Coordinates of C-alpha atoms in Angstrom, one line a residue:
X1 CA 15.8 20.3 -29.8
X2 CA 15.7 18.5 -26.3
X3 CA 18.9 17.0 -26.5
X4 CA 20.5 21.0 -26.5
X5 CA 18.9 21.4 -23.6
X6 CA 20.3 20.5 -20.3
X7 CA 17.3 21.0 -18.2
X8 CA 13.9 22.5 -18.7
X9 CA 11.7 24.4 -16.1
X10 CA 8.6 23.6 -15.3
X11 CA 5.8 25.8 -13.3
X12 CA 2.7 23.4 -12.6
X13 CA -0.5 24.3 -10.8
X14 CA -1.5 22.0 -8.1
X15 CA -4.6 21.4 -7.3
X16 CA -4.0 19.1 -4.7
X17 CA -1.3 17.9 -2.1
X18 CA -1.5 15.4 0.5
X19 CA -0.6 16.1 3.6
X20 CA 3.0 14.2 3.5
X21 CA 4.1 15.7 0.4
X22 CA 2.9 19.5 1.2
X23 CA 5.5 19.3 4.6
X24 CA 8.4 18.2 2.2
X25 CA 8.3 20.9 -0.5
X26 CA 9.6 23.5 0.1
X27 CA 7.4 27.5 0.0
X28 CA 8.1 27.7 -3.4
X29 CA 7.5 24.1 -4.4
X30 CA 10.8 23.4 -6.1
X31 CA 11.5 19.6 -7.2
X32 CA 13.5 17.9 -9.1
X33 CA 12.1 15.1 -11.7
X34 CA 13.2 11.4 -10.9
X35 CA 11.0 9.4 -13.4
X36 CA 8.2 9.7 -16.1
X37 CA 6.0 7.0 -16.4
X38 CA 2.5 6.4 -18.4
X39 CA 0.6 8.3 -15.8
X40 CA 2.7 10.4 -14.0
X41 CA 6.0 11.9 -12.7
X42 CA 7.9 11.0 -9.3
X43 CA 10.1 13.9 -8.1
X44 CA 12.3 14.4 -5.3
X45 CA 11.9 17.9 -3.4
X46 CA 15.1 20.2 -3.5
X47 CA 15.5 20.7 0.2
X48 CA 14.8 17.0 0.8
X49 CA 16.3 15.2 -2.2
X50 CA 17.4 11.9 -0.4
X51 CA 13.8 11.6 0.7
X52 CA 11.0 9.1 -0.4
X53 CA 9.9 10.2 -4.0
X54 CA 6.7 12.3 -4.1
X55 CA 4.2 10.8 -7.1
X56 CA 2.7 13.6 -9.1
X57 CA -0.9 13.1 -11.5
X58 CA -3.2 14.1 -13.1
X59 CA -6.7 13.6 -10.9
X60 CA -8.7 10.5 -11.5
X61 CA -5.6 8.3 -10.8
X62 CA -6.3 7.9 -7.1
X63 CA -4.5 9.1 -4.2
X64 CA -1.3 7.6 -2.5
X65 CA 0.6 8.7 0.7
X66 CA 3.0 11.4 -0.8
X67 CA 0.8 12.9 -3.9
X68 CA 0.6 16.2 -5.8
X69 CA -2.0 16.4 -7.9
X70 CA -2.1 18.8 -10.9
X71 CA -3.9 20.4 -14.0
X72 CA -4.6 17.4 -16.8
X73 CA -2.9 20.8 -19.4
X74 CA 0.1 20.4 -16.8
X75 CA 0.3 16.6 -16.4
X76 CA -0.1 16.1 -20.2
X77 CA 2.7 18.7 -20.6
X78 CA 5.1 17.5 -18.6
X79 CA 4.3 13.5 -19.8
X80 CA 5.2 14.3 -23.3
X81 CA 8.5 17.3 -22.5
X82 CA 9.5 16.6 -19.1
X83 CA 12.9 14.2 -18.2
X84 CA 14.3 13.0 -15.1
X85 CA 17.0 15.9 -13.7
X86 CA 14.1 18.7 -14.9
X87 CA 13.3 21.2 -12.0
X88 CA 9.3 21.5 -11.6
X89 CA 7.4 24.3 -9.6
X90 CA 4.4 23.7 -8.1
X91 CA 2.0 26.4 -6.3
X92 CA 0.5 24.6 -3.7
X93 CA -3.4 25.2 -3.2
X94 CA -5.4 22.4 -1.1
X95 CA -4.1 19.9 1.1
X96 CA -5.7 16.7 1.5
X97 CA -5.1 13.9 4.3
X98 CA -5.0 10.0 3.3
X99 CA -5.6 8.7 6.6
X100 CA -7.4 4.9 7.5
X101 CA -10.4 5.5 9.8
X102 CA -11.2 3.2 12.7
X103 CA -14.0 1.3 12.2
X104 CA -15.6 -1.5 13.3
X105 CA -18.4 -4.6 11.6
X106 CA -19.8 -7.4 12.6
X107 CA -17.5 -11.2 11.8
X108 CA -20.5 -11.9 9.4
X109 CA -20.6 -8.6 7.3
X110 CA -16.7 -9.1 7.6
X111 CA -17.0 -12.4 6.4
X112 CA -20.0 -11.8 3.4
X113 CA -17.6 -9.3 2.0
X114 CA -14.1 -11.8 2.3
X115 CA -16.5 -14.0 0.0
X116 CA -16.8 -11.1 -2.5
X117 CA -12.8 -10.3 -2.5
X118 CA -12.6 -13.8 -3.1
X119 CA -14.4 -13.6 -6.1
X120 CA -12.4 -10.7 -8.1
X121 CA -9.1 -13.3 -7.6
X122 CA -8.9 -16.3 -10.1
X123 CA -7.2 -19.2 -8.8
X124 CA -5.1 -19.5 -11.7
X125 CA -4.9 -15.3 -12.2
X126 CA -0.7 -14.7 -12.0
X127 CA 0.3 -12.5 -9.0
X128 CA 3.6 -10.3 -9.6
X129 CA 5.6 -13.0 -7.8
X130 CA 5.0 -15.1 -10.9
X131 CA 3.1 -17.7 -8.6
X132 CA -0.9 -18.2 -9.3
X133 CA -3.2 -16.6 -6.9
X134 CA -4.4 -20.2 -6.2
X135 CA -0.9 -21.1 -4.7
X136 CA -0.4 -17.9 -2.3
X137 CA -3.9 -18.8 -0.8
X138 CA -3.2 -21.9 -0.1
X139 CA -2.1 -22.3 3.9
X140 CA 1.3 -24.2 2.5
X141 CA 2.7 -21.2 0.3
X142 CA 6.1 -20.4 1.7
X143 CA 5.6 -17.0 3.7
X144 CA 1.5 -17.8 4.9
X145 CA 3.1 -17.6 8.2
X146 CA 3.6 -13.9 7.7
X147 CA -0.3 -13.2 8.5
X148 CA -0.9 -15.4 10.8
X149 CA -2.8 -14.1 13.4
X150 CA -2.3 -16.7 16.7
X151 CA 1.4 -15.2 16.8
X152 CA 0.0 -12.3 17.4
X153 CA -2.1 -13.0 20.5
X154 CA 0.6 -15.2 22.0
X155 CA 3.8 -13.1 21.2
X156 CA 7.1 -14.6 21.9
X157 CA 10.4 -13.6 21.1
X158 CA 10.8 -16.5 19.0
X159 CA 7.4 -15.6 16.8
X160 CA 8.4 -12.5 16.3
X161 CA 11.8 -13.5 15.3
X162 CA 10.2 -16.1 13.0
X163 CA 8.1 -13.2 11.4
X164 CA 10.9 -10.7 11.1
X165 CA 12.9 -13.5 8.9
X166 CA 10.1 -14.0 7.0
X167 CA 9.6 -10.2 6.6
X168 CA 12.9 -9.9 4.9
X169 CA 12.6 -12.1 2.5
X170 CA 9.2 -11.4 1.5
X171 CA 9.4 -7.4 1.5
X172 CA 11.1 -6.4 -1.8
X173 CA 10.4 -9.9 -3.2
X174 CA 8.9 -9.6 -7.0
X175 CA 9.4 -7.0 -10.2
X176 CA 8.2 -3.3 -10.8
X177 CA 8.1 -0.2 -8.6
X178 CA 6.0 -1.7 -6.0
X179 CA 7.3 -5.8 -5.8
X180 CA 4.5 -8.2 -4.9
X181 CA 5.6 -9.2 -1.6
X182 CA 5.3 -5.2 -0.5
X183 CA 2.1 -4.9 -2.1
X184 CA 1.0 -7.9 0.3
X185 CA 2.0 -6.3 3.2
X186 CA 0.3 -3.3 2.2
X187 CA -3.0 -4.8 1.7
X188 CA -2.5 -6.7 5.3
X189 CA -1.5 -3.7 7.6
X190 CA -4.6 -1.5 5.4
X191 CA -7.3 -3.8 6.8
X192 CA -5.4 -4.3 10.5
X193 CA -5.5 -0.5 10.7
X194 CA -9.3 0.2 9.6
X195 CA -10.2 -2.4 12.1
X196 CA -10.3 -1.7 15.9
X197 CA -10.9 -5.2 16.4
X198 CA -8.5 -7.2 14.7
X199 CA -5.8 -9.0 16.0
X200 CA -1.9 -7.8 15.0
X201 CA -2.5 -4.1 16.2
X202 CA 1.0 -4.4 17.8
X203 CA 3.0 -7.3 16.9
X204 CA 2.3 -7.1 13.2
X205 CA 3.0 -3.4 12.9
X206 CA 6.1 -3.4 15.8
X207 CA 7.4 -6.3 13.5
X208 CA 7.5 -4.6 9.9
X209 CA 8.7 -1.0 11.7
X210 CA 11.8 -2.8 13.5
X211 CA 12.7 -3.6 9.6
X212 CA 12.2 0.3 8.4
X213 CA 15.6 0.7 8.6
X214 CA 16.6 -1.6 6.2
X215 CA 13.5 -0.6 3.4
X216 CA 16.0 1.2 1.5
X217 CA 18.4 -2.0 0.8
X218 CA 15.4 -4.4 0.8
X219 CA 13.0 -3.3 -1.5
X220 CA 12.9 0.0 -4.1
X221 CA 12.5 3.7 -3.0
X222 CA 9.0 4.2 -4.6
X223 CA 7.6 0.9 -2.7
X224 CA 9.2 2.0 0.2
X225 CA 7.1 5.3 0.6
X226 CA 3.9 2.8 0.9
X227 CA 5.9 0.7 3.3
X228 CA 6.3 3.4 5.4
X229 CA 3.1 4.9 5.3
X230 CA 1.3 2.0 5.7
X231 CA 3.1 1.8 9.3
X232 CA 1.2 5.0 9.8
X233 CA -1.9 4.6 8.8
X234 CA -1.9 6.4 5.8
X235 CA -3.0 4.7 2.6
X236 CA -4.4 5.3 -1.0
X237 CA -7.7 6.6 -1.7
X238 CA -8.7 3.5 -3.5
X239 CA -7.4 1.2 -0.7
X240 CA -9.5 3.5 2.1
X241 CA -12.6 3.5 0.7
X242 CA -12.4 -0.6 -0.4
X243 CA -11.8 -0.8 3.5
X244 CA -14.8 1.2 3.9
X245 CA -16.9 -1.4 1.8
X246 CA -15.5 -3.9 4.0
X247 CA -16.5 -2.5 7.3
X248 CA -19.8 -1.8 6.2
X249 CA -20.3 -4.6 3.9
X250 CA -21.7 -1.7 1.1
X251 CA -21.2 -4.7 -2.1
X252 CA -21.5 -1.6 -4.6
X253 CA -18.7 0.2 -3.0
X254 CA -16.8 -2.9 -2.3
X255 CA -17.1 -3.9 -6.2
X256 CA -16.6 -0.3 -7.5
X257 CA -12.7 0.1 -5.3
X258 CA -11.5 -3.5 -6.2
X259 CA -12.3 -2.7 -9.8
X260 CA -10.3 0.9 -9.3
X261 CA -7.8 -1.1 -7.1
X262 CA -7.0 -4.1 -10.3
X263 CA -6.3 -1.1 -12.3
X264 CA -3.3 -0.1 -10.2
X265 CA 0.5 -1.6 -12.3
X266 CA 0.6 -4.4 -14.2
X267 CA -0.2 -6.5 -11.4
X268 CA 0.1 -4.3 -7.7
X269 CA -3.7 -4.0 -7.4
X270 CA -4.0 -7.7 -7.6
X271 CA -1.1 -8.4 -5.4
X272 CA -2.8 -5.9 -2.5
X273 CA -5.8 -7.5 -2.9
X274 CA -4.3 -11.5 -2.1
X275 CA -2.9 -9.6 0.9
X276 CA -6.4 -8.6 2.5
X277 CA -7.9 -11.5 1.7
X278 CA -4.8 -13.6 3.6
X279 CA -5.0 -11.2 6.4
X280 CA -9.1 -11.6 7.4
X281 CA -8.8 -15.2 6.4
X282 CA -6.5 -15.3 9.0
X283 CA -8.2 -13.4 11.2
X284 CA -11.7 -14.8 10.9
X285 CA -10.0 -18.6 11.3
X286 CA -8.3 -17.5 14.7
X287 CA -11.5 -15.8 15.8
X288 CA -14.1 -19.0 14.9
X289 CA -11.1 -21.1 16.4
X290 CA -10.8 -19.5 19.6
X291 CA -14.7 -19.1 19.6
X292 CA -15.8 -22.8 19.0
X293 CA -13.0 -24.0 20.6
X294 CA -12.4 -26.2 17.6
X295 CA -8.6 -25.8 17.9
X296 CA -5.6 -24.1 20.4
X297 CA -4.5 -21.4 19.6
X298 CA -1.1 -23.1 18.7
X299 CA -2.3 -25.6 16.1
X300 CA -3.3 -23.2 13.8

């Protein structure tokens, strides 16, 4: 019976590990279970326990930051037997690197594919901070000032001081693993990284990594991985190559990573999307602003 047994050993087979979680585990791959969910296990590594949890999968599920993925015999295993405080084993094969590329695109491909994200996200569809996606577009929603992208080119003391208040309320800010405000955030610093271009290379990034510090009392541990991550660059595989689409305006490829992307929680894939679309909006405004001159860079 499982409730005689205090803890049960696992030996799983990896087949993959990214980059992040593969310098964490120790040589023999020792780790101890922190939670089971639907599609897979978080652990914490023995020689590292107070660090971010490391997700474990079968494949198909996409790939995040810190990953291990294993056998579908394996995963299936230790989904039905396995319980947080059980030790699991992995031997470590492949490593695999989830780093954004630098690219670069055109304001008009950029734009024809901003009117295709717009088209996966109902007005009315309900993000995960219980607000309709309608009401976060809208230039008057609460923290809109967050993405704005004029602070960025004039930085001040007092923008940045504006932004980091703003920061802390939003990060953390809705229910699950991953709250929606995170997710946001995630989607914003996903497209500023794939592209050499936009505006917020520094301020935006400088901003959110001044607040790393406090991740672990404003937000939850698994969110705080992406959080972290995101600050370097490194994102999930579904999340890359829809920033791919972008950059080269490929609509089947664009399509085919916002439909994998919706499929991510109960409403995170949704709420990473309404962040790259706030982000380019943003962007592209400041840019046709600054172009035609139609406003100062203040009145935005």
């Amino acid at each position: 019976m499982r409730l005689q047994q205090k803890n049960i050993v696992f030996h799983l087979k990896a087949l993959g590990v990214s980059d992040e979680a593969w310098r964490r585990l120790a040589v023999d791959g020792a780790a101890e279970i922190l939670s089971v969910f639907r599609r897979g296990i978080t652990i914490a590594p023995l020689n590292d326990h107070n660090g971010r949890p490391i997700f474990v999968s079968c494949p198909g599920e996409g790939l995040l930051p810190e990953h291990v993925v294993v056998t579908k015999k394996d995963c299936e295993a230790i989904l039905a037997h396995g319980r947080p405080g059980d030790t699991v084993f992995f031997t470590k094969r492949h490593r695999f690197r989830m780093e954004m590329p630098s690219l670069s695109a055109s304001a008009q491909t950029i734009d024809e594919s901003l009117k295709l994200l717009e088209q996966f996200v109902p007005s009315n569809g309900m993000t995960g901070l219980n607000i309709p996606c309608g009401e976060v577009l809208d230039d008057a929603w609460e923290w809109s000032e967050v993405f704005r992208c004029d602070w960025d080119k004039l930085p001040s003391w007092e923008t940045e001081e504006r932004r980091s208040v703003l920061l802390q309320r939003l990060i953390g800010r809705g229910h699950g693993s991953t709250p929606a405000g995170d997710d946001m955030l995630v989607g914003a610093m996903a497209y500023i990284a794939v592209n050499e271009k936009a505006l917020a290379h520094k301020t935006f990034f400088n901003t959110i990594r001044a607040l790393e510090s406090k991740f672990p009392v404003l937000t939850t541990s698994t969110s705080e991985v992406y959080l972290h991550w995101a600050l370097h660059r490194v994102f999930s595989s579904d999340i890359i190559r829809l920033m791919e689409g972008i950059m080269s305006g490929d609509r089947r490829k664009i399509e085919r990573n916002i439909d994998a992307l919706l499929r991510h929680g109960a409403t995170s894939g949704l709420d990473t999307l309404v962040g790259i679309i706030l982000i380019i909006r943003n962007s592209q405004k400041y840019c046709l602003n600054v172009l035609f001159g139609q406003r100062s860079l203040l009145s935005l």
